[in-house]
CSV table of C-alpha atoms in Angstrom, one decimal:
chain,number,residue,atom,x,y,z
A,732,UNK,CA,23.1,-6.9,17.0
A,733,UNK,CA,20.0,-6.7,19.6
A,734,UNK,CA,16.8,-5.6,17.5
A,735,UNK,CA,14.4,-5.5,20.3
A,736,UNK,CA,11.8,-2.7,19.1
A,737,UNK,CA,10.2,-0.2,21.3
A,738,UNK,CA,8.1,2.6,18.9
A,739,UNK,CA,5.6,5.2,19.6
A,740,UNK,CA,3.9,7.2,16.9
A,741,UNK,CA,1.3,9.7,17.1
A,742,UNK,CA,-1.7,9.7,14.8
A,743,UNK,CA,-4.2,12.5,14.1
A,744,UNK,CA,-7.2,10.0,13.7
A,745,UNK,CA,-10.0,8.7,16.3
A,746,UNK,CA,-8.4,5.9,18.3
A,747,UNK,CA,-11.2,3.4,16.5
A,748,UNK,CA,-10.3,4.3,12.8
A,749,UNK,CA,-6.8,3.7,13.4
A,750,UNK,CA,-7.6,0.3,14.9
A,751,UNK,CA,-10.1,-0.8,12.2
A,752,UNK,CA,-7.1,0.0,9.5
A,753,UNK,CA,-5.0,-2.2,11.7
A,754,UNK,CA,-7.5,-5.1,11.4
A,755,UNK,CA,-9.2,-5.3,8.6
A,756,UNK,CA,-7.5,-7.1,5.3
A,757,UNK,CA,-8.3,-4.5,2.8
A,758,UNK,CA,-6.5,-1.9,5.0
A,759,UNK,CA,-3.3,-3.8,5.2
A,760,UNK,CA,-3.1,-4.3,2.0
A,761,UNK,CA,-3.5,-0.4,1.5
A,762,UNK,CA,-0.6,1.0,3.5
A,763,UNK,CA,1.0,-2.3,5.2
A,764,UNK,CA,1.6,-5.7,3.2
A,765,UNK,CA,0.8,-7.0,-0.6
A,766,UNK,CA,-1.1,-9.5,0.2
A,767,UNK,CA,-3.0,-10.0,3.9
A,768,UNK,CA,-6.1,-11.9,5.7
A,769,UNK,CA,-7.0,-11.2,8.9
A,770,UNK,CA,-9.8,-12.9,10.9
A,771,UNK,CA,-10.4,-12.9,14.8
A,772,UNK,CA,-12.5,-16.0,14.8
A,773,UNK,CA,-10.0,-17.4,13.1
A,774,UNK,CA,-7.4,-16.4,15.5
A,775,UNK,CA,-5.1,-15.1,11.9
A,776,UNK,CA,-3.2,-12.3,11.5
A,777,UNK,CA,-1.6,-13.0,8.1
A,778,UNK,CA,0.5,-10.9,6.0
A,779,UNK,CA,2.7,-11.4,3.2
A,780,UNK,CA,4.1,-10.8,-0.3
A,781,UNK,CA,6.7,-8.6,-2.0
A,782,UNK,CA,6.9,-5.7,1.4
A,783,UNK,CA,7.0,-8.1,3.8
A,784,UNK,CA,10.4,-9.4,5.5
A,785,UNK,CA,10.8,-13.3,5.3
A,786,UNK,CA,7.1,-14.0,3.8
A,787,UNK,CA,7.7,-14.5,0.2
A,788,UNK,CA,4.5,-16.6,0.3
A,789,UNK,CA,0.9,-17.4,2.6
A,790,UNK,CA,2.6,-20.2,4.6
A,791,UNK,CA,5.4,-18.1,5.6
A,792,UNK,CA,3.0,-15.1,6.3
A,793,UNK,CA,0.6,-17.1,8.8
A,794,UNK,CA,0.7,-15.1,12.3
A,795,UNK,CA,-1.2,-16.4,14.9
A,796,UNK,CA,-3.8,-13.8,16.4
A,797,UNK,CA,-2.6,-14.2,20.3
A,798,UNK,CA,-5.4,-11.5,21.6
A,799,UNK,CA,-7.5,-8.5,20.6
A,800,UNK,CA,-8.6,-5.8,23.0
A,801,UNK,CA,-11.2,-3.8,20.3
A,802,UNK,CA,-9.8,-0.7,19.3
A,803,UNK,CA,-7.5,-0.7,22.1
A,804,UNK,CA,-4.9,-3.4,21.4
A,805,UNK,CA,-3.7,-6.6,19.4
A,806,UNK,CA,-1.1,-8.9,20.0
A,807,UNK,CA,0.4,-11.7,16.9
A,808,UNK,CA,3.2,-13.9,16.1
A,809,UNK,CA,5.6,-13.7,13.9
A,810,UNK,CA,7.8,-15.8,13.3
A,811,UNK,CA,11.4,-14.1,12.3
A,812,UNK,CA,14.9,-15.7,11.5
A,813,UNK,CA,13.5,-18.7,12.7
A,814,UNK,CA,12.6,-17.2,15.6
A,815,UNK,CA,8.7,-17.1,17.2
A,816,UNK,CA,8.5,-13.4,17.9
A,817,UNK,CA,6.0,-11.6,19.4
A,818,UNK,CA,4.2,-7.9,18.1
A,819,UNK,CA,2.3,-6.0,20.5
A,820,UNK,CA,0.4,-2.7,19.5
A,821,UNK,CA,-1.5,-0.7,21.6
A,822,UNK,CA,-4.0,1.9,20.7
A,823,UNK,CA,-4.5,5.1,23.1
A,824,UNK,CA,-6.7,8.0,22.5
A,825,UNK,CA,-4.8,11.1,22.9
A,826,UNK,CA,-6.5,14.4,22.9
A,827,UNK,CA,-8.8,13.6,19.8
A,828,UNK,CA,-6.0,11.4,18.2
A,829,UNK,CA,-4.0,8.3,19.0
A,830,UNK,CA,-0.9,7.0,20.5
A,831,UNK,CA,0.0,4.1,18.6
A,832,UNK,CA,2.6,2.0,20.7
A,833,UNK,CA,4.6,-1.1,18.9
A,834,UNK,CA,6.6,-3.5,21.1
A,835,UNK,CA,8.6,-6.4,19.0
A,836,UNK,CA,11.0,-8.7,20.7
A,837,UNK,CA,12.8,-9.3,17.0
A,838,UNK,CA,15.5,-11.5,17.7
A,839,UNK,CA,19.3,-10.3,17.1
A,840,UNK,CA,20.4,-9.8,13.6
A,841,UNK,CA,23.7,-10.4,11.2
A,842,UNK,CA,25.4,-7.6,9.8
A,843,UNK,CA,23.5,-6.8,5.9
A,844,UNK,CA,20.5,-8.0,7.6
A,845,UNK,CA,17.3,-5.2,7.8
A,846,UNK,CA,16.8,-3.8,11.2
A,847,UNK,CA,13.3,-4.6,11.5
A,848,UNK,CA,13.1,-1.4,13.9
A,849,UNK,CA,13.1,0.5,10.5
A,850,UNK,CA,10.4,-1.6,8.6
A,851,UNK,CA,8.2,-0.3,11.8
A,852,UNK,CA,9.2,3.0,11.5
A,853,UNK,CA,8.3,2.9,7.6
A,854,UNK,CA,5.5,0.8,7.9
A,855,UNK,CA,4.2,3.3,10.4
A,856,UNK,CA,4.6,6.7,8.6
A,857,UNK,CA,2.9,4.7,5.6
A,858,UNK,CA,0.3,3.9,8.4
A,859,UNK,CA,0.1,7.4,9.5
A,860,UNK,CA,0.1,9.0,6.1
A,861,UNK,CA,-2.8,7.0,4.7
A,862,UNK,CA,-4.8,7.4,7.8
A,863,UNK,CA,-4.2,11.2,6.9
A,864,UNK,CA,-5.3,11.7,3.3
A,865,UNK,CA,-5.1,8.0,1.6
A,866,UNK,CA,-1.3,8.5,0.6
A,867,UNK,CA,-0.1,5.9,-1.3
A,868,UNK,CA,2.7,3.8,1.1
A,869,UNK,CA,5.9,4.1,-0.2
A,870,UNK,CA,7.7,0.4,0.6
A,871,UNK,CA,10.7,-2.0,-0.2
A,872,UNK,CA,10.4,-5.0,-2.5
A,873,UNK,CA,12.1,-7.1,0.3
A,874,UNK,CA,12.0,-10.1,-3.1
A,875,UNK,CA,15.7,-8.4,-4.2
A,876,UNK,CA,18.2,-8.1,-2.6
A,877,UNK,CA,20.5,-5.0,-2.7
A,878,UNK,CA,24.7,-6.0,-3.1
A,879,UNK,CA,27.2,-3.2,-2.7
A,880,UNK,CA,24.8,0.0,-3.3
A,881,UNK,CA,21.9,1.1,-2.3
A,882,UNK,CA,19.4,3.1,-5.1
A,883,UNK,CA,16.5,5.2,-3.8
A,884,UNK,CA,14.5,7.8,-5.0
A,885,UNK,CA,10.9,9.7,-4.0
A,886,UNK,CA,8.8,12.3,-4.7
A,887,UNK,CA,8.3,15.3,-2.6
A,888,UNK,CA,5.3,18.1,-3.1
A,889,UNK,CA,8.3,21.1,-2.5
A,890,UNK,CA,10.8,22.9,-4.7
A,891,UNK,CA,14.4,21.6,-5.4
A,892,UNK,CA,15.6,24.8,-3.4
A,893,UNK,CA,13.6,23.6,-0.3
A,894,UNK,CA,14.6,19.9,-0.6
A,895,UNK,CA,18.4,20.9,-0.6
A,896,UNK,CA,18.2,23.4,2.4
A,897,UNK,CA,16.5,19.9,4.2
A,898,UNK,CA,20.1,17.9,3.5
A,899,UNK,CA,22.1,21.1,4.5
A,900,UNK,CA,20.6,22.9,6.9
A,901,UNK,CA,21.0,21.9,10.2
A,902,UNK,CA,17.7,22.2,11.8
A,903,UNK,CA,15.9,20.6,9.6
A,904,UNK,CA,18.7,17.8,9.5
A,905,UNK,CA,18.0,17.4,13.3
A,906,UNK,CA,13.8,17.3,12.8
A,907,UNK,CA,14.2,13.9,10.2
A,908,UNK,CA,17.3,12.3,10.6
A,909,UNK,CA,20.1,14.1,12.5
A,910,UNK,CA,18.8,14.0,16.3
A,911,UNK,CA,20.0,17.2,17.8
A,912,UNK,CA,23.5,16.9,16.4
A,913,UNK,CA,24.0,18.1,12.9
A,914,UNK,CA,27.3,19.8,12.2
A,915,UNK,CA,27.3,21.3,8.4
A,916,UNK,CA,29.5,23.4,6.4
A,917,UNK,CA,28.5,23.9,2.9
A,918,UNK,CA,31.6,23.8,0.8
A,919,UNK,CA,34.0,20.5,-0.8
A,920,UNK,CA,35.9,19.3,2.4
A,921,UNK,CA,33.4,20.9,4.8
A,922,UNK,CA,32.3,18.6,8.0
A,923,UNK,CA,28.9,16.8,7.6
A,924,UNK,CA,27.8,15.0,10.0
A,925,UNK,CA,25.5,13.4,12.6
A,926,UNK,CA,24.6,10.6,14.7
A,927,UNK,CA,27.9,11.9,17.0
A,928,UNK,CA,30.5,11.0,14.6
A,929,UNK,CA,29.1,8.1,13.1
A,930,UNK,CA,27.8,8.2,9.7
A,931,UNK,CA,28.6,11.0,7.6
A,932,UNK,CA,31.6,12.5,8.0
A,933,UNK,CA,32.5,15.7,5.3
A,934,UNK,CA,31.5,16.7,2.1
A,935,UNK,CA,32.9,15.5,-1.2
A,936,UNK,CA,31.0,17.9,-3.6
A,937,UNK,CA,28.4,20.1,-3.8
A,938,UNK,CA,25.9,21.9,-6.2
A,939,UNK,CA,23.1,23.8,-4.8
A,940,UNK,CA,19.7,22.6,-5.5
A,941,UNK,CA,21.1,20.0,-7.5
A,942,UNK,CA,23.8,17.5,-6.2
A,943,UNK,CA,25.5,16.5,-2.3
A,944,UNK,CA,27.8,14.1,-1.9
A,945,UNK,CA,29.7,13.0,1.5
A,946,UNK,CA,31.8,10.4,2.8
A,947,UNK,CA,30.2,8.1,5.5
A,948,UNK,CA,31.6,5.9,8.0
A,949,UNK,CA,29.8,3.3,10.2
A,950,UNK,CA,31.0,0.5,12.2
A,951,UNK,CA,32.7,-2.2,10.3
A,952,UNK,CA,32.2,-1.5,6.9
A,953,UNK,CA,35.1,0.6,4.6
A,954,UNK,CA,34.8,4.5,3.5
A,955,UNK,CA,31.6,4.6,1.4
A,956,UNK,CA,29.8,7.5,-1.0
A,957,UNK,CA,26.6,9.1,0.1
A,958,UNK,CA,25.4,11.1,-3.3
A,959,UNK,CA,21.9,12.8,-3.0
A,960,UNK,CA,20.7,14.0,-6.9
A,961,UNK,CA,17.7,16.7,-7.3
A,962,UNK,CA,15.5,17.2,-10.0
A,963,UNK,CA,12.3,18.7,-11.2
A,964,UNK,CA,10.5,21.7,-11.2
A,965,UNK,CA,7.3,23.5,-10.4
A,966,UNK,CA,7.4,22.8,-6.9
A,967,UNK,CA,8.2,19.2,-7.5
A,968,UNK,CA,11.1,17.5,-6.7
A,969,UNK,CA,13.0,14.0,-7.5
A,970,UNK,CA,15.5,13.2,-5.1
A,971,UNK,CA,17.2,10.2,-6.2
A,972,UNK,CA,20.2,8.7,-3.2
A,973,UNK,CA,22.7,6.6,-4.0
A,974,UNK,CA,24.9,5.3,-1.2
A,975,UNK,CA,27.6,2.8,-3.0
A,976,UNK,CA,31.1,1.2,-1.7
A,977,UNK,CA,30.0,-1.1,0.9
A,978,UNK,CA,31.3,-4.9,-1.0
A,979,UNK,CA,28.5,-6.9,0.8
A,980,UNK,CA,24.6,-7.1,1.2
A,981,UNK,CA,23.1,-3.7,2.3
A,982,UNK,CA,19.6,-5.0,3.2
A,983,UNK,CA,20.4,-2.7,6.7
A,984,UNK,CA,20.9,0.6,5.3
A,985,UNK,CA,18.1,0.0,2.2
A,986,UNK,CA,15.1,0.1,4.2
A,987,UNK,CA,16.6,2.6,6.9
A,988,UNK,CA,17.6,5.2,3.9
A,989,UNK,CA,13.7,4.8,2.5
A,990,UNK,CA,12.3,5.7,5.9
A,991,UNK,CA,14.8,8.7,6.9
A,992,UNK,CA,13.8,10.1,2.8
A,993,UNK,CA,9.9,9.4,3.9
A,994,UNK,CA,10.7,11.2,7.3
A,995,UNK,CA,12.3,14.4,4.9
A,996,UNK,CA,9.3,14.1,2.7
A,997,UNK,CA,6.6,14.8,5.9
A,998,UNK,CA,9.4,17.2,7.1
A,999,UNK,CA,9.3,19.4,4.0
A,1000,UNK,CA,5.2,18.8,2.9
A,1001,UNK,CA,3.9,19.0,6.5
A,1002,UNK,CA,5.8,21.9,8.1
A,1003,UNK,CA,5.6,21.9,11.8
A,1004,UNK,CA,2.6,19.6,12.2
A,1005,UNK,CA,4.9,16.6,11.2
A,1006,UNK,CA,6.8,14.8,14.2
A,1007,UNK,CA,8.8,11.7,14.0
A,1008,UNK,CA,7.8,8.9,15.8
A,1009,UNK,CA,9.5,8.2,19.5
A,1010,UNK,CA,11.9,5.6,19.6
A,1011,UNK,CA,13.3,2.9,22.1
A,1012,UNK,CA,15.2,1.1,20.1
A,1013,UNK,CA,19.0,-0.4,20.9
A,1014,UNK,CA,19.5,-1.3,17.4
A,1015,UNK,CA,18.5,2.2,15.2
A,1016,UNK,CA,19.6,5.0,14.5
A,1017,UNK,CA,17.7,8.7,14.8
């Protein structure tokens, strides 16, 4: 699978503040990696630790600072399934805010291996969300690895009424995860589904503001579960996902399910103001 990454994002920050928290080491640390050092004498761009993909440790997470453009643009290596890659970012005002442009040419991947076009995606919303009010980042622990299901959950600042109307109703299934294409009828055996057939595919059960599950079908694997679970109250909501039946490694749909629930979460806080970043991407979905 080709994973070559193309990304846009908009960010409602001065084109300098979003570079400084793109190179500076206590920023990263804040919204990007565990553990980070960056120096332009140095030539480093280094990140690692726990939310970092293949950089368990410092020697893994050295990246070689290949050029700065100051508050403008930044260009590192990175070395990825043995691979040197190279990231590319670009910084462009836009109308009192930013256009922030990623480029990766991540080499292809194995099926159960993480699209690294999602880890952009979530890194990026974690970017954009602590430029925005210093929101905690919400990140995988890439030091486990997930076999047969996948186990998720977040916090969203909306009642459990609101949150189920974002998994059923289908405009607000197309603004976080669905595209333009989100077919939904709200009953046991109803059609669910998005991503033009791929995906989910009909609903197994269903109890308003508090339980969806669906079938889902994608590519190789078999028939699997999709089960979303609400709970909470006073305008707070737990939504807890489960997505189980696979038989194999599921580091692909982990870290794309956390940034599709992140997506939901700016969906329902944010309102209209929230927009999902632009994608170019061969190897992603929505």
């Amino acid at each position: 699978m080709n994973d070559g990454i193309d990304i846009r994002i908009e960010i409602d920050a001065p084109p300098a503040k979003v570079f400084e928290v793109l190179t500076t080491t206590a920023s990263l640390e804040a919204w990007f990696a565990e553990r980070a050092h960056v120096s332009i004498d140095e030539a480093r761009y280094d990140f690692w630790g726990r939310f970092t993909p293949y950089s368990p440790g410092p020697k893994e997470g050295r990246h070689r600072l290949l050029s700065v453009e100051p508050y403008a643009k930044l260009a590192f290596r990175w070395p990825v399934r043995g691979t040197e890659t190279t990231v590319e970012i670009d910084v462009v005002p836009r109308a009192g805010a930013a256009l922030v442009h990623l480029k990766h040419d991540a080499p292809p991947r194995e099926r159960g291996d993480l699209s690294l076009a999602d880890f952009w995606m979530l890194s990026f919303e974690n970017l954009r969300r602590f430029l925005r009010d210093g929101a905690a980042p919400i990140r995988c622990d890439y030091t486990s690895m997930p076999h047969d299901v996948v186990e998720l959950d977040l916090e969203i600042e909306a009642s459990r009424e609101e949150v189920f109307r974002g998994l059923i109703d289908e405009r607000t299934l197309n603004r976080w995860i669905a595209a333009g294409s989100a077919e939904v009828e709200p009953t046991p055996g109803g059609r669910y589904r998005y991503w033009d057939g791929q995906g989910p595919i009909k609903i197994l059960s269903i109890v308003p503001n508090e339980k969806l599950s669906c079938s889902w079908k994608y590519g190789e694997d078999p028939e699997t579960v999709v089960s979303w679970t609400l709970s909470g109250s006073r305008g707070r909501t737990r939504l807890s996902l489960v997505h189980s039946g696979f038989g194999r490694d599921v580091e692909d749909f982990r870290t794309g399910w956390l940034r599709h629930m992140l997506w939901l979460k700016g969906t329902l806080e944010e309102g209209e103001s929230w927009s999902r970043p632009v994608l170019a991407t061969t190897d992603c979905r929505a």
